[in-house]
Coordinates of N, CA and C in Angstrom, one line a residue:
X1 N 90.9 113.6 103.5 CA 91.4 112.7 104.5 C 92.4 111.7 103.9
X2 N 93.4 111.6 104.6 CA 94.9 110.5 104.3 C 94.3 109.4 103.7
X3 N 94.4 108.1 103.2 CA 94.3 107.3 103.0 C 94.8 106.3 104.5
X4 N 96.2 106.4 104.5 CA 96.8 106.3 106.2 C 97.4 106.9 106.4
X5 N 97.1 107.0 108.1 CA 97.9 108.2 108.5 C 98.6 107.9 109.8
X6 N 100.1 107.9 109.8 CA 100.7 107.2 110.8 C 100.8 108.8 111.7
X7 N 100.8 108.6 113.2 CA 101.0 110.0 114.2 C 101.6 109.6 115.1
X8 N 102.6 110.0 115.1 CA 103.9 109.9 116.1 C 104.4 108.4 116.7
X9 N 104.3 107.7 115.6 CA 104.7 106.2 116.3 C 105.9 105.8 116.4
X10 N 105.9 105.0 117.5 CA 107.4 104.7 118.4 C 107.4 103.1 118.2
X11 N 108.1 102.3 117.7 CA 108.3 100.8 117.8 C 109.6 100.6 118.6
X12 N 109.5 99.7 119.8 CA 110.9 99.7 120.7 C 110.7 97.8 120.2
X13 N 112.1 97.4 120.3 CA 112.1 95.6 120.3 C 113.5 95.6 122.2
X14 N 112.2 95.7 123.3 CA 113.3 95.8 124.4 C 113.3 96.9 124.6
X15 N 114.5 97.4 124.6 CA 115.2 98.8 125.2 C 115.3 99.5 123.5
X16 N 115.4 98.7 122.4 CA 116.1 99.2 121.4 C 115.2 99.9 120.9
X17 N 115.1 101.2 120.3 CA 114.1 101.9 119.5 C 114.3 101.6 118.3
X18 N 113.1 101.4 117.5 CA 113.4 100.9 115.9 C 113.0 102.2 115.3
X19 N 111.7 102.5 115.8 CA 111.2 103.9 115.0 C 111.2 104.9 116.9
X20 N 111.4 105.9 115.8 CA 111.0 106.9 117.0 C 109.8 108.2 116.3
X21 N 108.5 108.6 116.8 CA 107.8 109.6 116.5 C 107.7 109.5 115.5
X22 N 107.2 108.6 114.4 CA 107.3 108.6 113.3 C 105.9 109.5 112.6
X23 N 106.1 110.2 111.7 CA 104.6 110.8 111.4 C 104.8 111.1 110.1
X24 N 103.7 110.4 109.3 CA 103.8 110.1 107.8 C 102.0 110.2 107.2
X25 N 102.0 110.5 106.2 CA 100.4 110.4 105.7 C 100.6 110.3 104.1
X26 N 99.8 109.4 103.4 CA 99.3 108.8 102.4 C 98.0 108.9 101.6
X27 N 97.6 109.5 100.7 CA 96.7 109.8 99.9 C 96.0 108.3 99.2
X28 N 94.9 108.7 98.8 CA 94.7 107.0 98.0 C 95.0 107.7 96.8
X29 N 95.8 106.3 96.4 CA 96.1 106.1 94.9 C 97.6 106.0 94.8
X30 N 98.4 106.8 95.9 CA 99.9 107.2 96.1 C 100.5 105.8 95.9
X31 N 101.5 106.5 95.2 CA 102.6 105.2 95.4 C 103.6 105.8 96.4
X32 N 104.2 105.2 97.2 CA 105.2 105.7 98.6 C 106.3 104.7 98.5
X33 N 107.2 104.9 98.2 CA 108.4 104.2 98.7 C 109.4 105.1 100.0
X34 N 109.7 104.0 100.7 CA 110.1 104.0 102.2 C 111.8 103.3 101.5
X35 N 112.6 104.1 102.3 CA 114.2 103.9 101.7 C 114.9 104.8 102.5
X36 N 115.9 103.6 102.8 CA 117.2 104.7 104.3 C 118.1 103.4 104.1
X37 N 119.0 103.6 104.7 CA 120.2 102.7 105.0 C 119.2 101.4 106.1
X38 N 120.6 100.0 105.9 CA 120.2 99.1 106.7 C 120.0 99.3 108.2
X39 N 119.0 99.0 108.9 CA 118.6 99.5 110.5 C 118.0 100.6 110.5
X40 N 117.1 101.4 109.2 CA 116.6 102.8 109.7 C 115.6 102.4 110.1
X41 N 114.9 101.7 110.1 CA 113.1 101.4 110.7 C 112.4 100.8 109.4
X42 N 113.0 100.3 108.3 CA 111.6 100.2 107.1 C 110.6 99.7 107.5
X43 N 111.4 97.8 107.7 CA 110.7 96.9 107.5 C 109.8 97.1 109.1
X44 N 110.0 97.8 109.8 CA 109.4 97.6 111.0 C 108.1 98.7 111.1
X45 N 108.7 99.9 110.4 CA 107.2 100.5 109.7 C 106.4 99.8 109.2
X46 N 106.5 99.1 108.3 CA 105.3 98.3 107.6 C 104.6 97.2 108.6
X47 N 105.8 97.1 109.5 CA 105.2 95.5 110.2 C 104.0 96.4 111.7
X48 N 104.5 97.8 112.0 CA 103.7 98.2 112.9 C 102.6 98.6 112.3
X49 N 102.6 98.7 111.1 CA 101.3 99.5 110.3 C 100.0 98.6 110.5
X50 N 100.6 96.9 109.8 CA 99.8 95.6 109.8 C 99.8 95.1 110.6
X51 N 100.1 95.5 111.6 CA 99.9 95.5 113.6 C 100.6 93.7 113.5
X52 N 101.6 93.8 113.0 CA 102.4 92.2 113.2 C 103.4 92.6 114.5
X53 N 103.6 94.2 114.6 CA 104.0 94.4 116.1 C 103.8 95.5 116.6
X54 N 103.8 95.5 118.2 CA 103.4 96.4 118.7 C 103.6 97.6 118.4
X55 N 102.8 98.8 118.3 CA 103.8 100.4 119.2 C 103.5 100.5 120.1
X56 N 104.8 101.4 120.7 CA 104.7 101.7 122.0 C 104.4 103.0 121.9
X57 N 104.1 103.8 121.9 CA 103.4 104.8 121.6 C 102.4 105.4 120.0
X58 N 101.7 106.2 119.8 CA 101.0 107.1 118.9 C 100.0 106.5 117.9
X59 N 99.2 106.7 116.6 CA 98.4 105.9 116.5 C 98.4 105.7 114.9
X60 N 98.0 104.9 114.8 CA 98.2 104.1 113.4 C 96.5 104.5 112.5
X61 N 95.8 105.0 111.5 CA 94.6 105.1 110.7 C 94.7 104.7 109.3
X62 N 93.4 103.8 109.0 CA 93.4 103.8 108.0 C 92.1 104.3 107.6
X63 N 91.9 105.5 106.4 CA 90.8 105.8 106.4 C 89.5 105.9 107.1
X64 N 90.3 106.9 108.2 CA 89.7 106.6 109.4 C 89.7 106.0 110.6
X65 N 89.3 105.0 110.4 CA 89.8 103.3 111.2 C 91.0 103.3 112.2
X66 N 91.0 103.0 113.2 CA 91.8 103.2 114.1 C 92.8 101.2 113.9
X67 N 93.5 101.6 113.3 CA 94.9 99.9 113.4 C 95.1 99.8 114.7
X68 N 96.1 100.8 115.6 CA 96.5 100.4 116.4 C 96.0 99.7 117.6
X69 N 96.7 98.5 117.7 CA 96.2 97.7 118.9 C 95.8 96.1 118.1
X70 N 95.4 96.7 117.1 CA 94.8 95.4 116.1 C 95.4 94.5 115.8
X71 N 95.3 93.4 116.3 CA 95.7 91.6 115.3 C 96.1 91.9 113.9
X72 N 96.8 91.6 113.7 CA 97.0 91.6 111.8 C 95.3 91.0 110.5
X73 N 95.4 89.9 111.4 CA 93.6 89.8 110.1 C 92.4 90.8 110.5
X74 N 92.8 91.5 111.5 CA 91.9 92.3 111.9 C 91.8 93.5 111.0
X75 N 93.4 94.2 110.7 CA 94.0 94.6 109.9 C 93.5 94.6 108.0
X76 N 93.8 93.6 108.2 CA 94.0 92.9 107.1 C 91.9 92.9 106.5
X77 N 91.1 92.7 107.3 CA 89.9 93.1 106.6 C 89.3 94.3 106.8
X78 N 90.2 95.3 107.2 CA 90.0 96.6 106.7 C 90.5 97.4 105.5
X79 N 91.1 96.2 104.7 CA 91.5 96.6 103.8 C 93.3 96.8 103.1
X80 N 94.1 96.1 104.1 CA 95.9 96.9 104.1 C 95.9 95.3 104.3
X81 N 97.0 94.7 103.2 CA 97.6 93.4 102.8 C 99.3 94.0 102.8
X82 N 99.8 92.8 103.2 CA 101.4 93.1 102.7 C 102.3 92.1 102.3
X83 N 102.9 92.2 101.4 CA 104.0 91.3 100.7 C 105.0 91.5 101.8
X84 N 105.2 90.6 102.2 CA 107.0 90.3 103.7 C 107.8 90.5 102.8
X85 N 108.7 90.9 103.3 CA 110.4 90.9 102.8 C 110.7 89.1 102.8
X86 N 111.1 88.5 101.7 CA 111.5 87.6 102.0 C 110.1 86.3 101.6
X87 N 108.9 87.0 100.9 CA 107.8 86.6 100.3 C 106.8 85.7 101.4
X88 N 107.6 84.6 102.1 CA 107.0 84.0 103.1 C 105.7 83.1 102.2
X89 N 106.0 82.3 101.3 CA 104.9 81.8 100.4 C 105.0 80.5 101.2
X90 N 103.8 79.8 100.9 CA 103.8 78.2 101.4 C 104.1 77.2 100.5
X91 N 105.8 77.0 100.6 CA 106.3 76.1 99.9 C 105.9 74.7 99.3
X92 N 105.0 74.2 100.5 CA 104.4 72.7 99.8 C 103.2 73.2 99.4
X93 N 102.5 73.9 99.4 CA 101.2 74.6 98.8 C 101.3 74.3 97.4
X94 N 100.2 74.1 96.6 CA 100.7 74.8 95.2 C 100.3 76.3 94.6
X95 N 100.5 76.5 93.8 CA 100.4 77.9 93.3 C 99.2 78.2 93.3
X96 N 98.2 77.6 93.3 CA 97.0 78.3 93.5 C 95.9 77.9 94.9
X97 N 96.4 77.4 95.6 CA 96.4 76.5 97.1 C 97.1 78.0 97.8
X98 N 98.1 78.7 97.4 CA 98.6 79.6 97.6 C 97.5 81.2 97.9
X99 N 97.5 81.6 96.6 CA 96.3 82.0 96.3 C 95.0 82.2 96.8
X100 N 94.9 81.2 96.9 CA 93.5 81.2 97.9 C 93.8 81.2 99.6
X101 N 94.6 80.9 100.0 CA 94.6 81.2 101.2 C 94.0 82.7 101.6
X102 N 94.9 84.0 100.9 CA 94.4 85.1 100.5 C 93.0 85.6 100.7
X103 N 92.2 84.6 100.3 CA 90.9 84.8 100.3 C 89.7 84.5 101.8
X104 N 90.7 84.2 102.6 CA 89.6 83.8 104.0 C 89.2 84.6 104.4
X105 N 89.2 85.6 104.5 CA 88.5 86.5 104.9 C 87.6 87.3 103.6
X106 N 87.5 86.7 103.1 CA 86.3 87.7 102.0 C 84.5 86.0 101.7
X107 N 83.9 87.1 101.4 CA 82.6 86.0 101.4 C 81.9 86.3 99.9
X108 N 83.0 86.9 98.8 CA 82.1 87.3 97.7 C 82.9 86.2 96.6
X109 N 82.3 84.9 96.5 CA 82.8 84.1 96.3 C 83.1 84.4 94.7
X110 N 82.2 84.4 93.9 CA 82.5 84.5 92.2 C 83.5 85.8 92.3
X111 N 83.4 87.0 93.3 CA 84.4 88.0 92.3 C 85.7 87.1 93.2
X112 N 86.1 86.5 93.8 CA 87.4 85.5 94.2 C 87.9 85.1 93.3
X113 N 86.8 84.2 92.2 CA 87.2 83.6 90.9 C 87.2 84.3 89.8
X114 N 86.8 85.6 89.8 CA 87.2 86.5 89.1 C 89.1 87.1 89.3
X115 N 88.8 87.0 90.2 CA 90.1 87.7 91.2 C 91.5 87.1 91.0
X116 N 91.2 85.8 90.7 CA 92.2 84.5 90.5 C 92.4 84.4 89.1
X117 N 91.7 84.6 88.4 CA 91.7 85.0 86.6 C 92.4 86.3 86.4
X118 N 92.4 87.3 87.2 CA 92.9 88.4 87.1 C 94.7 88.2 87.8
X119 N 94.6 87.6 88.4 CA 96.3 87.3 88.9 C 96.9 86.8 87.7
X120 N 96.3 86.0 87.3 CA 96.8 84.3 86.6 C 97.0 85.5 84.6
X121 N 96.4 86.2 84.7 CA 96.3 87.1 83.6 C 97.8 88.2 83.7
X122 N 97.7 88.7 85.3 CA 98.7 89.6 85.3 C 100.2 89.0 84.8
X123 N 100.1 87.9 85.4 CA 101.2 86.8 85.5 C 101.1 85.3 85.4
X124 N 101.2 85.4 83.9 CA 100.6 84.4 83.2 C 101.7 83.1 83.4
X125 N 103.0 83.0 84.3 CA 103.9 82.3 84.7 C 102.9 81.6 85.8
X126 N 102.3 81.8 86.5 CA 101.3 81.2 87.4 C 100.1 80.2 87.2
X127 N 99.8 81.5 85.9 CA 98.6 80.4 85.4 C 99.3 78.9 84.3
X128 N 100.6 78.9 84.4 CA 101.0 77.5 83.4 C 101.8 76.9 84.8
X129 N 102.0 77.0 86.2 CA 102.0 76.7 87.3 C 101.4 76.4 88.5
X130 N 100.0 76.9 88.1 CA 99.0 76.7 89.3 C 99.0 75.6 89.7
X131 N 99.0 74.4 89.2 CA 98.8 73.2 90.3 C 100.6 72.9 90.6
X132 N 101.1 73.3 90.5 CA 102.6 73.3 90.3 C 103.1 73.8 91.9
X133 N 104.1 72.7 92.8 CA 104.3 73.2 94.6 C 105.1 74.7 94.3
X134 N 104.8 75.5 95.2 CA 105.1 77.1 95.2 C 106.2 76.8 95.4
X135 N 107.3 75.7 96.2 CA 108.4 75.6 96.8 C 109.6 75.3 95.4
X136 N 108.6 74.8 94.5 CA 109.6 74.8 93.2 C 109.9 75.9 91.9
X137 N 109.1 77.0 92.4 CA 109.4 78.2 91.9 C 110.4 79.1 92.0
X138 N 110.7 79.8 91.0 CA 112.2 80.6 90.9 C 111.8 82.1 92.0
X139 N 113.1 82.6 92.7 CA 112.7 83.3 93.2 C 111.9 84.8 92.8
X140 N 112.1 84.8 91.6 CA 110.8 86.3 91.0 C 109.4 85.8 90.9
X141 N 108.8 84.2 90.5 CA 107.8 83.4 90.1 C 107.5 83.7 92.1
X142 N 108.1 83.1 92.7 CA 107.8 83.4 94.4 C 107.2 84.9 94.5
X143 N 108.2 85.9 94.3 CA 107.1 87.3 94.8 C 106.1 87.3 93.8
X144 N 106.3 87.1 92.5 CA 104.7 87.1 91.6 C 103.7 86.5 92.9
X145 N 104.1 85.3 93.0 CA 102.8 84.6 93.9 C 102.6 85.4 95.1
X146 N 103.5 86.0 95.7 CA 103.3 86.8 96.9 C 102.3 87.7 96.8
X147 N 103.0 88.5 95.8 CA 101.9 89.9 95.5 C 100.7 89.7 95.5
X148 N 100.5 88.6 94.1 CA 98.8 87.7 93.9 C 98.5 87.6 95.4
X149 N 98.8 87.2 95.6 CA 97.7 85.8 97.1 C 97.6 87.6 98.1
X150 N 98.8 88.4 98.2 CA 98.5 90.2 98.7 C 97.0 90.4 97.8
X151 N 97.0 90.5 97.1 CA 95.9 91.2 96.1 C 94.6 90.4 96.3
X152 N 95.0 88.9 96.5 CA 93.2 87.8 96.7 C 92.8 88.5 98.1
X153 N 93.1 89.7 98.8 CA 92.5 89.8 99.7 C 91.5 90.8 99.5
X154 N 91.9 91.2 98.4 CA 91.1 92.6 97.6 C 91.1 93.7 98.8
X155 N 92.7 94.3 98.6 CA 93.0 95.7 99.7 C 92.8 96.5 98.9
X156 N 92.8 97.7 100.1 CA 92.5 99.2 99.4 C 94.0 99.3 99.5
X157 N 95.0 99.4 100.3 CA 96.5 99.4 100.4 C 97.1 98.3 100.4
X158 N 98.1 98.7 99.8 CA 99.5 97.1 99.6 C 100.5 97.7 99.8
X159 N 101.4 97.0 100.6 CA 102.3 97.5 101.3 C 103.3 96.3 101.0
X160 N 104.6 96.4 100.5 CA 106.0 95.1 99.8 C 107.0 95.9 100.5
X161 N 107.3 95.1 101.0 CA 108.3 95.1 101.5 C 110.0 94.9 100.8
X162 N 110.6 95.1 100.0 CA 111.9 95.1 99.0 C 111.5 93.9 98.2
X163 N 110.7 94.5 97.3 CA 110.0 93.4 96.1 C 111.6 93.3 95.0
X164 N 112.2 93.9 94.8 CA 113.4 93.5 94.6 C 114.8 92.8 95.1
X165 N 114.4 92.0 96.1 CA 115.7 91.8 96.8 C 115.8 90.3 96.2
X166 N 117.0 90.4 95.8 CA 117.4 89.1 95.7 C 117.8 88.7 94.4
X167 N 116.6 89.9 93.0 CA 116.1 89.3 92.1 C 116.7 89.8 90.7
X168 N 116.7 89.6 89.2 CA 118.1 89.9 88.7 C 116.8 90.6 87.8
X169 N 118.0 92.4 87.7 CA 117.2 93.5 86.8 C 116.0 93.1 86.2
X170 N 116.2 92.4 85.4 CA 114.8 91.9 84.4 C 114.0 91.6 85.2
X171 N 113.7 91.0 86.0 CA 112.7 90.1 86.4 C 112.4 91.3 87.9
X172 N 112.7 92.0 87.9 CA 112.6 93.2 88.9 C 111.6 94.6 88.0
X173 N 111.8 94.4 87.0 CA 111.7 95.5 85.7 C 110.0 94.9 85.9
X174 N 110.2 93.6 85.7 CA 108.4 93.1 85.1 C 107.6 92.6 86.3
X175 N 108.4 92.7 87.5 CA 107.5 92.4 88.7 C 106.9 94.3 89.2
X176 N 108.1 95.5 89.0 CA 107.4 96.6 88.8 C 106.5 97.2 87.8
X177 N 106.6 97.0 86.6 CA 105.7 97.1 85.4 C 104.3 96.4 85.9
X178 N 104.5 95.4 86.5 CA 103.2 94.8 86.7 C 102.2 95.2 88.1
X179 N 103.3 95.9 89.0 CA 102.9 96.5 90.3 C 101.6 97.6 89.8
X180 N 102.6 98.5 88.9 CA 102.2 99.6 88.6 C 100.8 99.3 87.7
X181 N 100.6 98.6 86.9 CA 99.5 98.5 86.3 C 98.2 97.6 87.0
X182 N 98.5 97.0 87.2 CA 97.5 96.7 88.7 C 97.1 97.5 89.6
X183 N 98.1 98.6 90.0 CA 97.5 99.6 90.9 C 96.8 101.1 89.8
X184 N 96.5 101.0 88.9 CA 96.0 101.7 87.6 C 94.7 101.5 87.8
X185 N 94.7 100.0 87.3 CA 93.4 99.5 87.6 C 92.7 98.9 88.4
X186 N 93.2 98.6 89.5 CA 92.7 98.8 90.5 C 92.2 99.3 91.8
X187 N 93.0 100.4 91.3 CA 92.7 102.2 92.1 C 94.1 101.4 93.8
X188 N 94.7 101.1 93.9 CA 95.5 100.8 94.8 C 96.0 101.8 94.9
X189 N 96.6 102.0 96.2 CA 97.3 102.6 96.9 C 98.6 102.0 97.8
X190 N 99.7 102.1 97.0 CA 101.1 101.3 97.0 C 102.0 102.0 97.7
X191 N 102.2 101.2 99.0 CA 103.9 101.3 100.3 C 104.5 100.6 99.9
X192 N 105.5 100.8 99.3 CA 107.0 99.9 98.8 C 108.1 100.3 99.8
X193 N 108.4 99.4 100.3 CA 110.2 99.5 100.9 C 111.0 99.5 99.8
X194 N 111.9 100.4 99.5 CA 112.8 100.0 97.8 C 114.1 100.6 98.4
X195 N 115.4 99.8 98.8 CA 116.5 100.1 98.8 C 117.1 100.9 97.8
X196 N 116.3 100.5 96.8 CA 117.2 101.4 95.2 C 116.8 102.7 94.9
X197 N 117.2 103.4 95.2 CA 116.4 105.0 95.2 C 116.4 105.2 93.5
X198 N 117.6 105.0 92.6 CA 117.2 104.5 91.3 C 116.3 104.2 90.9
X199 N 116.1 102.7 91.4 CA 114.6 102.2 90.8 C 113.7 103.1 91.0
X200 N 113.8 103.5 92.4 CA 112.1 104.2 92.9 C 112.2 105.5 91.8
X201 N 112.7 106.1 91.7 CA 112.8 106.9 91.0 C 112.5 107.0 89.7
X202 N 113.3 105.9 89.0 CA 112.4 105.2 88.0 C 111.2 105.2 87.2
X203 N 110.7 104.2 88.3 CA 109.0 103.8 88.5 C 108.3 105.2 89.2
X204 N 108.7 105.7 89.8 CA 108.1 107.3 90.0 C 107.0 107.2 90.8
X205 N 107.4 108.6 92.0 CA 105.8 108.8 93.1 C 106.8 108.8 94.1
X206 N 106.3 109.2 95.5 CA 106.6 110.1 96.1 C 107.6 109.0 97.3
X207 N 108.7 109.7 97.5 CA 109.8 108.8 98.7 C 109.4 109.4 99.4
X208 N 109.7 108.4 101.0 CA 110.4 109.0 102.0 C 111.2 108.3 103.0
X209 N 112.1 109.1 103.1 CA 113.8 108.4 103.7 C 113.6 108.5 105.2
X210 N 114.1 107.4 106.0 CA 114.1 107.0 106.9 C 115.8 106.7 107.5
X211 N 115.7 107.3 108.3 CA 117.4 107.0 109.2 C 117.5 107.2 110.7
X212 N 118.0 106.1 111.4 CA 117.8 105.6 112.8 C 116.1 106.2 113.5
X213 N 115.6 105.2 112.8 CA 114.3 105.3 113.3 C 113.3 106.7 112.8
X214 N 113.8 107.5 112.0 CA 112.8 109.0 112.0 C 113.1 109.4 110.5
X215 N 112.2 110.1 110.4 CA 112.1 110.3 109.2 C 113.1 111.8 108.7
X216 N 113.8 111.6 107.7 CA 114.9 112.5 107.4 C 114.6 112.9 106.0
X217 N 113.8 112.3 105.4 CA 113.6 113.4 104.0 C 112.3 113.0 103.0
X218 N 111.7 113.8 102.7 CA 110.6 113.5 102.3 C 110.2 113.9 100.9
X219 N 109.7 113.5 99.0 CA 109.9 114.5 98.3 C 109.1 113.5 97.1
X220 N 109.6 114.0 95.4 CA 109.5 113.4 94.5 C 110.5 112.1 94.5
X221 N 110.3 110.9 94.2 CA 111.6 109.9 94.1 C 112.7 110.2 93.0
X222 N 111.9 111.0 92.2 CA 113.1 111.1 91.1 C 114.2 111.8 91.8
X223 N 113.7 113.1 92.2 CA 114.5 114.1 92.7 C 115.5 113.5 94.1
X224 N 115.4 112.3 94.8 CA 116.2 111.5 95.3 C 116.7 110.2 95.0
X225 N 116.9 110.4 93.7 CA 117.7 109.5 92.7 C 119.1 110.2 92.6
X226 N 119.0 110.9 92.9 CA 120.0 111.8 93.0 C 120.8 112.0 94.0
X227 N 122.6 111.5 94.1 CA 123.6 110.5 95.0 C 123.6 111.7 96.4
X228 N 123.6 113.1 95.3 CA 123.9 114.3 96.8 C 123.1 114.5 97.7
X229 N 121.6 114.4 97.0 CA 120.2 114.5 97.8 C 120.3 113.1 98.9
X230 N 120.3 111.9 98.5 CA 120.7 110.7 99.3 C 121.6 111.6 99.9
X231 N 123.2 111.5 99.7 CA 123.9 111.8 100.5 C 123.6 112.6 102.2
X232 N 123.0 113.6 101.5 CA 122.8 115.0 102.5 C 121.1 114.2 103.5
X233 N 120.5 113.4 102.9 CA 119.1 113.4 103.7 C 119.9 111.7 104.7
X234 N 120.5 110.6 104.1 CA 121.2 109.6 104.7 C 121.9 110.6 106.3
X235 N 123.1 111.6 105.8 CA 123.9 111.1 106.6 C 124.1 112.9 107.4
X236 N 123.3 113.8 106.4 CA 123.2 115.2 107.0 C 124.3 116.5 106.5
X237 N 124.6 115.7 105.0 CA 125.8 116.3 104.4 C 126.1 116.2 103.0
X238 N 125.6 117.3 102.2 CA 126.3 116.9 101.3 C 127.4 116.2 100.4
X239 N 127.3 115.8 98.7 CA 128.3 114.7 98.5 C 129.9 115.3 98.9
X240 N 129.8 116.5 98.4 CA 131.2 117.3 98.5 C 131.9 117.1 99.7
X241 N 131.1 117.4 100.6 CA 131.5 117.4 102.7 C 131.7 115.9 102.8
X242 N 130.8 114.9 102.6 CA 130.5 113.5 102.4 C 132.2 112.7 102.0
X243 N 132.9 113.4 101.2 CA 134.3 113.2 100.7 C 135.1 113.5 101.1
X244 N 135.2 114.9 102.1 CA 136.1 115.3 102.6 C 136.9 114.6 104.0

């Protein structure tokens, strides 16, 4: 059985289709990055997943579990947390005020403080910042905190939304190094939005490309790291034709 299994989902905003039929499935443990041009559906796949919006049609599982229809914390203690595009942290909060918010929906109080030693370990910028306001952090110190306060919910899936946007190589290098080993040992199961088919590539595990709402190519990420593979699954044309 999938870990999730999206089946034919349609997100409309109005008249406008975002996704159309979309149908995808997820193993636990997978890492997935989701990557198309601006307007193909990413960010709106993830946001129909954690039921932050409607579908208008087909049905959303997680291990089973039927999402669709569901409130986001409803979501959200079944196990699927998501880092926003854009981090959405609570600026006058402090770093570990942060953090814990993460935690309202769980009742296993010591592994929480276990849980918060384990962030503060991954990203030891936090732990010399915890009482420190979130709103005076640099923007890579921001998704650190994002991811953490994703993780204090203790999901079986995490879903980031372009954990690189904004943020300069290095500090993009050690926010993925640190993804990746957290999901090692944590047994996670990782949905990344990644504009950089490079990167995804990179960091390694399975894409899939999205363009005006549907899904157009599906595979290893390395193997669409590659400009003609992009080329031909983006726009339906090899690089050579692509030039002409």
């Amino acid at each position: 059985m999938s870990r999730l299994g999206v089946f034919d989902v349609s997100v409309r905003y109005g008249k406008v289709p975002a996704l159309t039929d979309v149908t995808l499935h997820i193993g636990e443990g997978e890492r997935i990055f989701i990557s198309g041009p601006n307007g193909a559906g990413k960010s709106s796949l993830l946001k129909a997943i954690s039921g932050a919006v409607p579908t208008a049609h087909g049905r959303i599982e997680l291990d089973g579990d039927l999402l669709t229809g569901r409130p986001p914390e409803a979501v959200a203690r079944l196990g699927l947390s998501m880092v926003p595009e854009g981090r959405e942290i609570f600026g006058r909060l402090t770093v570990e005020e942060n953090l814990r918010v993460g935690t309202g929906i769980r009742r296993d109080a010591d592994a929480v403080e276990g849980d918060i030693a384990e962030i503060y370990r991954a990203f030891p910028i936090l732990a010399e910042r915890r009482h420190a306001s979130a709103g005076a952090l640099s923007g890579g110190q921001q998704q650190m905190l994002a991811i953490g306060r994703a993780l204090m919910t203790n999901p079986k899936l995490m879903m980031v939304d372009e954990p690189s946007l904004g943020l300069a190589p290095k500090i993009v290098d050690q926010v993925y190094d640190t993804l990746v080993a957290l999901q090692e040992e944590r047994g996670l199961t990782l949905l990344i939005v990644e504009q950089s088919s490079v990167r995804a590539g990179r960091v390694g595990g399975r894409m899939i490309l999205l363009r005006g709402g549907q899904v157009v190519g599906e595979g290893d990420a390395a193997a669409f790291a590659d400009k003609d593979a992009l080329t031909e699954a983006y726009f339906g044309k090899t690089g050579k034709e692509a030039a002409e």
